[in-house]
Structure formats: C-alpha cells, structure tokens
CSV table of C-alpha atoms in Angstrom, one decimal:
chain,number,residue,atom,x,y,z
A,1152,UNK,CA,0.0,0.0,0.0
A,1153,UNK,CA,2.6,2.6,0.9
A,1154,UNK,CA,4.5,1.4,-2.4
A,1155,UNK,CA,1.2,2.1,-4.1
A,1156,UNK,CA,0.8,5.9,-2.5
A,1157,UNK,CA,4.5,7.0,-3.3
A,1158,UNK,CA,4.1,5.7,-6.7
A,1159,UNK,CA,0.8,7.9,-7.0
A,1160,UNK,CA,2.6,10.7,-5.6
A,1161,UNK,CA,5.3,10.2,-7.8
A,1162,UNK,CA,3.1,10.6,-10.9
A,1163,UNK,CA,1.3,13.4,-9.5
A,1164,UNK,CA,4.4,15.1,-9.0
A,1165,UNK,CA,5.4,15.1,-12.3
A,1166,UNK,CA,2.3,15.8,-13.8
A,1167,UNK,CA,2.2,19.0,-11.8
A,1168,UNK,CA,5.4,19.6,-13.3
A,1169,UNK,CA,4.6,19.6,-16.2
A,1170,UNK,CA,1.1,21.4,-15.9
A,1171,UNK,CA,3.1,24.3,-14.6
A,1172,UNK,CA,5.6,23.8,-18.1
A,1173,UNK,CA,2.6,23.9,-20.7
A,1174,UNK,CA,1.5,28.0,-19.9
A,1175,UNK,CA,5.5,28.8,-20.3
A,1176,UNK,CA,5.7,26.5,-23.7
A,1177,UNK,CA,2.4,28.1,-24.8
A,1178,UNK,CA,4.0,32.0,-24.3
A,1179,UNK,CA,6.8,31.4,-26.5
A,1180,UNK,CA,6.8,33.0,-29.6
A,1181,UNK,CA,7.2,31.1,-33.0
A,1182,UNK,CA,9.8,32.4,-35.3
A,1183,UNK,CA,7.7,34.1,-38.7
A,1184,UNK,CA,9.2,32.4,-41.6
A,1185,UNK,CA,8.8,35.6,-43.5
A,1186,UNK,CA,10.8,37.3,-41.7
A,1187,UNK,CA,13.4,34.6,-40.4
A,1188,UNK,CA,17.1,34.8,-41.5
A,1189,UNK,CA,18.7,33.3,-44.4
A,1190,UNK,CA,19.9,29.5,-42.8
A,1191,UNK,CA,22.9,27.7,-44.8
A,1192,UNK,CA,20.6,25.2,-46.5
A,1193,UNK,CA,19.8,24.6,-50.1
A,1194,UNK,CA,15.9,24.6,-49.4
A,1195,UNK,CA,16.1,27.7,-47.2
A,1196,UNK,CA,18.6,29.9,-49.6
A,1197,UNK,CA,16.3,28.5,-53.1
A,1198,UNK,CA,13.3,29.2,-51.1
A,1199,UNK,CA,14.0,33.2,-50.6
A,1200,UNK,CA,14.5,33.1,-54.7
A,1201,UNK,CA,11.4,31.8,-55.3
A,1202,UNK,CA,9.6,33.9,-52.5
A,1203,UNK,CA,11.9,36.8,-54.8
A,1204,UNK,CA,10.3,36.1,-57.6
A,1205,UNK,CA,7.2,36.3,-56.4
A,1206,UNK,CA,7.4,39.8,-55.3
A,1207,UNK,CA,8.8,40.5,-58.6
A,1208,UNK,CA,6.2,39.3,-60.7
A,1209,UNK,CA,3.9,41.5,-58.5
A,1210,UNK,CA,6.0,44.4,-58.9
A,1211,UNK,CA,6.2,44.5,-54.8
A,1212,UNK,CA,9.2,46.5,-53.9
A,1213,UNK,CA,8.7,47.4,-50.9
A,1214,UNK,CA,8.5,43.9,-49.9
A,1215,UNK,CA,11.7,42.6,-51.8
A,1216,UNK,CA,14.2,45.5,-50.5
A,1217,UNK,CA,12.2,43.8,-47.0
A,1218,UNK,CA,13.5,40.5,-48.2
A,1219,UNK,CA,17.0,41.6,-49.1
A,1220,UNK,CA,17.7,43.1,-45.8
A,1221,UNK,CA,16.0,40.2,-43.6
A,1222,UNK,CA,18.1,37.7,-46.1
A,1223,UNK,CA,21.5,38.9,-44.8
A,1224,UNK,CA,23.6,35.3,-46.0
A,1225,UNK,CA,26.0,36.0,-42.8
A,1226,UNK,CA,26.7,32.4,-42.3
A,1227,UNK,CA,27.4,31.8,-46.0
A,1228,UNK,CA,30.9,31.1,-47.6
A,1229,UNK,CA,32.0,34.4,-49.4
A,1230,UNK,CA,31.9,32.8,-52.3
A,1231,UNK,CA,28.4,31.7,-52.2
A,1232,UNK,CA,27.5,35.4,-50.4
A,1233,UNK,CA,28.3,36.7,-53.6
A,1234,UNK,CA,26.1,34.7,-55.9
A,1235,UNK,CA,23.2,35.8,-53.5
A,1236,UNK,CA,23.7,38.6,-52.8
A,1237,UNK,CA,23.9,39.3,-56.5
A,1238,UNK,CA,20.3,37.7,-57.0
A,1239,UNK,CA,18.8,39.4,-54.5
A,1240,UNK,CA,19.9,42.8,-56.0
A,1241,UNK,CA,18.7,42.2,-59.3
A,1242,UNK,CA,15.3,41.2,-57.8
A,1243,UNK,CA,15.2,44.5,-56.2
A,1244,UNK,CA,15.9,46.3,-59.6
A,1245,UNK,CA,13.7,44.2,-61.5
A,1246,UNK,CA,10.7,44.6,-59.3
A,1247,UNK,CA,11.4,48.5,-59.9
A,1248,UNK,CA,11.8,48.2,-63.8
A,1249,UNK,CA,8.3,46.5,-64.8
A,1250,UNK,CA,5.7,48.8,-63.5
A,1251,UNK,CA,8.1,51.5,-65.2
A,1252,UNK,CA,7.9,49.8,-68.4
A,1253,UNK,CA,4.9,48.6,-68.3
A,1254,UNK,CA,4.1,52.7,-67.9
A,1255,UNK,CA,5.8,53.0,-70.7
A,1256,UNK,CA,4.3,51.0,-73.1
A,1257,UNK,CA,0.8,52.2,-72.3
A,1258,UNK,CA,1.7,55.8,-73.0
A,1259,UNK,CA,3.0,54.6,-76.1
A,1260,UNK,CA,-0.3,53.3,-77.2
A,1261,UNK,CA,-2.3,56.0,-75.9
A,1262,UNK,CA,-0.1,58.6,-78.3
A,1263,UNK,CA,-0.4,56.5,-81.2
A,1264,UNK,CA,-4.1,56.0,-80.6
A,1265,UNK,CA,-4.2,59.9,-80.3
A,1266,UNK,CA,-2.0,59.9,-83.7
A,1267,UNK,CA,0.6,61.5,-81.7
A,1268,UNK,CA,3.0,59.3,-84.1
A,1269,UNK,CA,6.5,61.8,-83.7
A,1270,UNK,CA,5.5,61.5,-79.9
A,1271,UNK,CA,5.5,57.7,-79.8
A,1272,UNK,CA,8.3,57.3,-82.0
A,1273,UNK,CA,10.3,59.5,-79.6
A,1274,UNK,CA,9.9,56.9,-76.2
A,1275,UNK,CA,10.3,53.4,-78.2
A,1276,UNK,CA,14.1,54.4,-77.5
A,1277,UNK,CA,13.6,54.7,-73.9
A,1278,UNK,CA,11.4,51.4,-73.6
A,1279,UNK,CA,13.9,49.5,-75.6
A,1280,UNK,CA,16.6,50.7,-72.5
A,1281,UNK,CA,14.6,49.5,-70.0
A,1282,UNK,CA,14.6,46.3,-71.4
A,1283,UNK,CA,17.7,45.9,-72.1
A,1284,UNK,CA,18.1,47.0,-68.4
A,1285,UNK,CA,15.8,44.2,-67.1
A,1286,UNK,CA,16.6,41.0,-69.4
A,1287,UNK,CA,20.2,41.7,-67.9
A,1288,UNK,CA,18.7,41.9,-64.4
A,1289,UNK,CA,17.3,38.7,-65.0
A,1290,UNK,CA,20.5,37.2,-67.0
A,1291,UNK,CA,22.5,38.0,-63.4
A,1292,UNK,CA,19.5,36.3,-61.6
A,1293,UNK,CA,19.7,33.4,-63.9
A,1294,UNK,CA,23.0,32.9,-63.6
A,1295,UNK,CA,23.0,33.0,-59.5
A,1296,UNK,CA,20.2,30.3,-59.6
A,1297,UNK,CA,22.9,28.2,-61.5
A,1298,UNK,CA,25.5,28.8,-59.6
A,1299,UNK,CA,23.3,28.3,-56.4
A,1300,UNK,CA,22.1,25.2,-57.5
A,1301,UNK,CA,25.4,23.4,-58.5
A,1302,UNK,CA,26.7,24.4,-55.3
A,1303,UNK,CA,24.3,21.8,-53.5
A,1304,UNK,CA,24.1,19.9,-56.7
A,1305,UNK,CA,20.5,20.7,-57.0
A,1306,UNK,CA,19.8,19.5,-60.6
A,1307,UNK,CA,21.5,16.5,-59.4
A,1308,UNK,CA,19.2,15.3,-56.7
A,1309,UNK,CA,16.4,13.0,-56.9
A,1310,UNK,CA,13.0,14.4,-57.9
A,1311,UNK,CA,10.4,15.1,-55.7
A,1312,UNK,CA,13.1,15.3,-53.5
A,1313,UNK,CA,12.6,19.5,-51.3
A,1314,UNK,CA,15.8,20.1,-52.8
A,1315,UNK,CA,14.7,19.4,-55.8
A,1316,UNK,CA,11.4,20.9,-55.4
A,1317,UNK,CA,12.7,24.1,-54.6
A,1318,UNK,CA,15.2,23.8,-57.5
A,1319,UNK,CA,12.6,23.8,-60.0
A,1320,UNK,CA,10.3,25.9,-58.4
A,1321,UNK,CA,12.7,28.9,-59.4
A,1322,UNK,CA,13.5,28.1,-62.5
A,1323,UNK,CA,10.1,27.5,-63.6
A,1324,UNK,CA,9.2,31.2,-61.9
A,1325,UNK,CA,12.7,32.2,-63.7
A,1326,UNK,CA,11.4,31.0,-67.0
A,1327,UNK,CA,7.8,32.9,-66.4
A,1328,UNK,CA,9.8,36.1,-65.6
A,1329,UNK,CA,11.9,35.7,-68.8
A,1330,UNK,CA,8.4,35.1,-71.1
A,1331,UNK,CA,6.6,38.3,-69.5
A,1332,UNK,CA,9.7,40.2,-70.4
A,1333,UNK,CA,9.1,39.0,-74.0
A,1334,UNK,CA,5.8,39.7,-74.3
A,1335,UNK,CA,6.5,43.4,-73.1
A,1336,UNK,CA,9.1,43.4,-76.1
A,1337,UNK,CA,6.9,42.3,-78.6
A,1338,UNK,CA,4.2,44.4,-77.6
A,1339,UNK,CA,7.0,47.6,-78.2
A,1340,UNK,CA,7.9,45.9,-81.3
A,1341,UNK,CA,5.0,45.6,-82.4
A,1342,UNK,CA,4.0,49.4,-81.8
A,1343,UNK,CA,7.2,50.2,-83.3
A,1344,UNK,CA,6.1,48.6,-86.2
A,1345,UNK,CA,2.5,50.2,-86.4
A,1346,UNK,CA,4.1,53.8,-85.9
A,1347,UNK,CA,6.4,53.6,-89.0
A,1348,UNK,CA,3.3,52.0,-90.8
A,1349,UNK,CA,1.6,55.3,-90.0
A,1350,UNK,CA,4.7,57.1,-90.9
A,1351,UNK,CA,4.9,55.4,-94.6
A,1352,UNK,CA,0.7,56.0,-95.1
A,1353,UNK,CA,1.2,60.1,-94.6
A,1354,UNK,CA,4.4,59.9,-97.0
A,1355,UNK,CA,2.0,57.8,-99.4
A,1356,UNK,CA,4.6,54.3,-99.4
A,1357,UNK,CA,2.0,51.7,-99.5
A,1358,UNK,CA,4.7,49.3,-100.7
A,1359,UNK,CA,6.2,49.9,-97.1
A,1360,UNK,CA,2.8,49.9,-95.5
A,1361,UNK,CA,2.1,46.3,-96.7
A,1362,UNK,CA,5.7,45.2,-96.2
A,1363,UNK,CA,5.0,46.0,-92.4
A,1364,UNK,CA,2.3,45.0,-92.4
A,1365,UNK,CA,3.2,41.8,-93.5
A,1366,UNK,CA,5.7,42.1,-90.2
A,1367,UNK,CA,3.1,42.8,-88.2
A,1368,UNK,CA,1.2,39.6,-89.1
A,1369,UNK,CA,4.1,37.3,-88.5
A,1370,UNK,CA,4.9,39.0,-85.1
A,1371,UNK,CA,1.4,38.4,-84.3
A,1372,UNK,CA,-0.2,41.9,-83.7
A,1373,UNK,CA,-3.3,42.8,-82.5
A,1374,UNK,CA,-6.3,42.5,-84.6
A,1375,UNK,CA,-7.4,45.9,-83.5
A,1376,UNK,CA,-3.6,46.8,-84.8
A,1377,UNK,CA,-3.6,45.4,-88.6
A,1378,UNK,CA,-7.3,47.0,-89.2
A,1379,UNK,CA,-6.3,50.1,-88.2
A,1380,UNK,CA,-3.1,49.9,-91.0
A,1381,UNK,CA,-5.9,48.5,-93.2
A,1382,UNK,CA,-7.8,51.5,-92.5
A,1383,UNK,CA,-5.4,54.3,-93.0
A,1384,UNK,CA,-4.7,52.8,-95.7
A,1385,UNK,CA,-7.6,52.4,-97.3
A,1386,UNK,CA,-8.1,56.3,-96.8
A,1387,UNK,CA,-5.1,57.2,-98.4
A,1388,UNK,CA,-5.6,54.9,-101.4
A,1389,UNK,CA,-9.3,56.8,-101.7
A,1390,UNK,CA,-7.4,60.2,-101.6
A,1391,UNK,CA,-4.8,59.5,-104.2
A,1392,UNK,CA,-7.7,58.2,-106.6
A,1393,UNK,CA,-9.6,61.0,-105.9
C-alpha cells in the first residue's frame, strides 16, 4: 500500500510539473518564416529566390528591399555570399523596372491612338533601354540560380526530392519572368512597327505599308492593330484616286 501511494505521488508530481511547463511553452513565440534569416541550407537559400520572384512578378518593392535586408547570408561562404547577394539585387531592380515599363508602353499606345506618331516614336528608344536594363537583371539572376544550385548539386538530386522541389520551383518562376519580359518586347515591337506604318501612309509608301504590315502579321499583332493599317490605308488609297 505505501508502495502504491509513493508511486501515485510520484506521478502526480510530475504531472504537476509539467502542468506548470505547458502556460510557459504556450508563451513562447514562434519564429515568422517571413521574416526569419537566411539559414545555410539549399531549401532555405532557393526558397528566398522563389519567394523573390514572387514579389517580382507582383512588382512588390517594398516587400523585396524587405526581403533583401532580412536575407543577410552571414553564415554563408564568401563565395556563395556573392552569388546571393547578386540575385537578390537584381530582384530589387527588376521589381522597380516592370511597372516603369509597363508605364511606358501604355503611353506609347495611348499617343499612337491619339495619332501622336512623332510623340511615340520618340519613347520606343527609352522602352527599348529599360529592357535591355531588365533581361540583364534577370541574365545575373539566372546565372545565381545556377551557380546556387550546382553548389548543392541541385539539378542533381532526386525528384520530388525538397531540394529538388525548390530547384525547380525557381527556374520554372525564372522562366515565367523571362516570357513576361518577351511579351513586353513584342508588344514595343509591335508598336514600333504600327508607328512607322503610319509614318509610310502620310508619306503615301504603300509598298512599305504592306511590307510592315506583312511584319506585323508574322509578329502576331493585334487585330485591333492590322485593321487600323488596313484602315489608314484604305483612306489614303481613296485620296490619291480622288
């Protein structure tokens, strides 16, 4: 019997223990994975590139210069520092370029809609810049992801594997970013092409009007685009034979 009450007593104790334990476990504060530092680990370091290029694609700046200062590789080799440092930069500058050009290329429409044709003629320059500016933004973040990937051996590792996983997941987002940057040029192309198809209707070349027109259909214009050439044209043919 007195074996049987210690033992009692025993578990009671410890139960009491750890009653008193739970409201002290319960207080402490879980670390926010968006704002916890950059670890030394494949997953973690690819992870931040993807969550980079998701703040990218939503033209979120303030967010990525957040990222890039909470990401602070301190426990990263120098050489690897580098490489990520590098990407995360470019995000930041990317993320700042697309709403810009994306302002852009609206205006240019908008002027050419308005027959502003010297005006639109005038920013295709500027847009053409910018772009050069961000497909070299994302050349430097597609060569980081390489370079961060070979130095786990990423494309090497099994799939399905979270190495893996996270691998792919940023160069399928890099490859996304890299087709939204073409569709931006082909759309200035595009308006490029309409503008000097203007230009040659006023000077009364329909041989270059149908050559660029011709342009336009392989480039895949608008619709709205190629009948509005058709149209100007049509009224300048009705001009001459009148």
């Amino acid at each position: 019997m007195k074996a049987r009450i210690a033992a009692v007593s025993l578990v009671a104790a410890l139960l009491a223990i750890v009653v008193r334990a739970l409201p002290a476990a319960a207080l402490e504060p879980h670390e926010n994975p968006e704002t916890a530092p950059l670890v030394f680990d494949g997953v973690a370091v690819l992870q931040k590139y993807s969550q980079a290029l998701d703040y990218v694609m939503a033209e979120n700046t303030s967010a990525m210069e957040q990222l890039q200062e909470q990401a602070v590789p301190a426990n990263i080799p120098q050489e690897l520092r580098n490489t990520v440092d590098s990407f995360l930069s470019s995000s930041n500058s990317l993320a700042g370029q697309l709403p810009l050009l994306k302002a852009d290329i609206e205006n240019a429409k908008t002027m050419l809609a308005q027959y502003r044709v010297e005006d639109a003629r005038q920013s295709f320059p500027e847009i053409q810049a910018r772009l050069s500016q961000a497909y070299s933004q994302l050349l430097v973040m597609d060569n980081a992801a390489a370079d961060t990937g070979r130095w786990w051996n990423a494309d090497a590792a099994r799939p399905g594997t979270a190495l893996r996983v996270a691998y792919d997941d940023v160069q399928t987002k890099l490859q996304g970013l890299r087709q939204f940057l073409d569709l931006l040029d082909n759309m200035n192309l595009s308006l490029t092409r309409q503008t000097e198809a203007i230009l040659a209707i006023t000077e009364g070349d329909l041989a270059k009007v149908e050559e660029l027109k011709g342009l336009l259909a392989q480039e895949k214009a608008s619709p709205e685009a190629l009948a509005k050439v058709e149209e100007l044209k049509e009224l300048l043919t009705q001009e001459k034979a009148s």
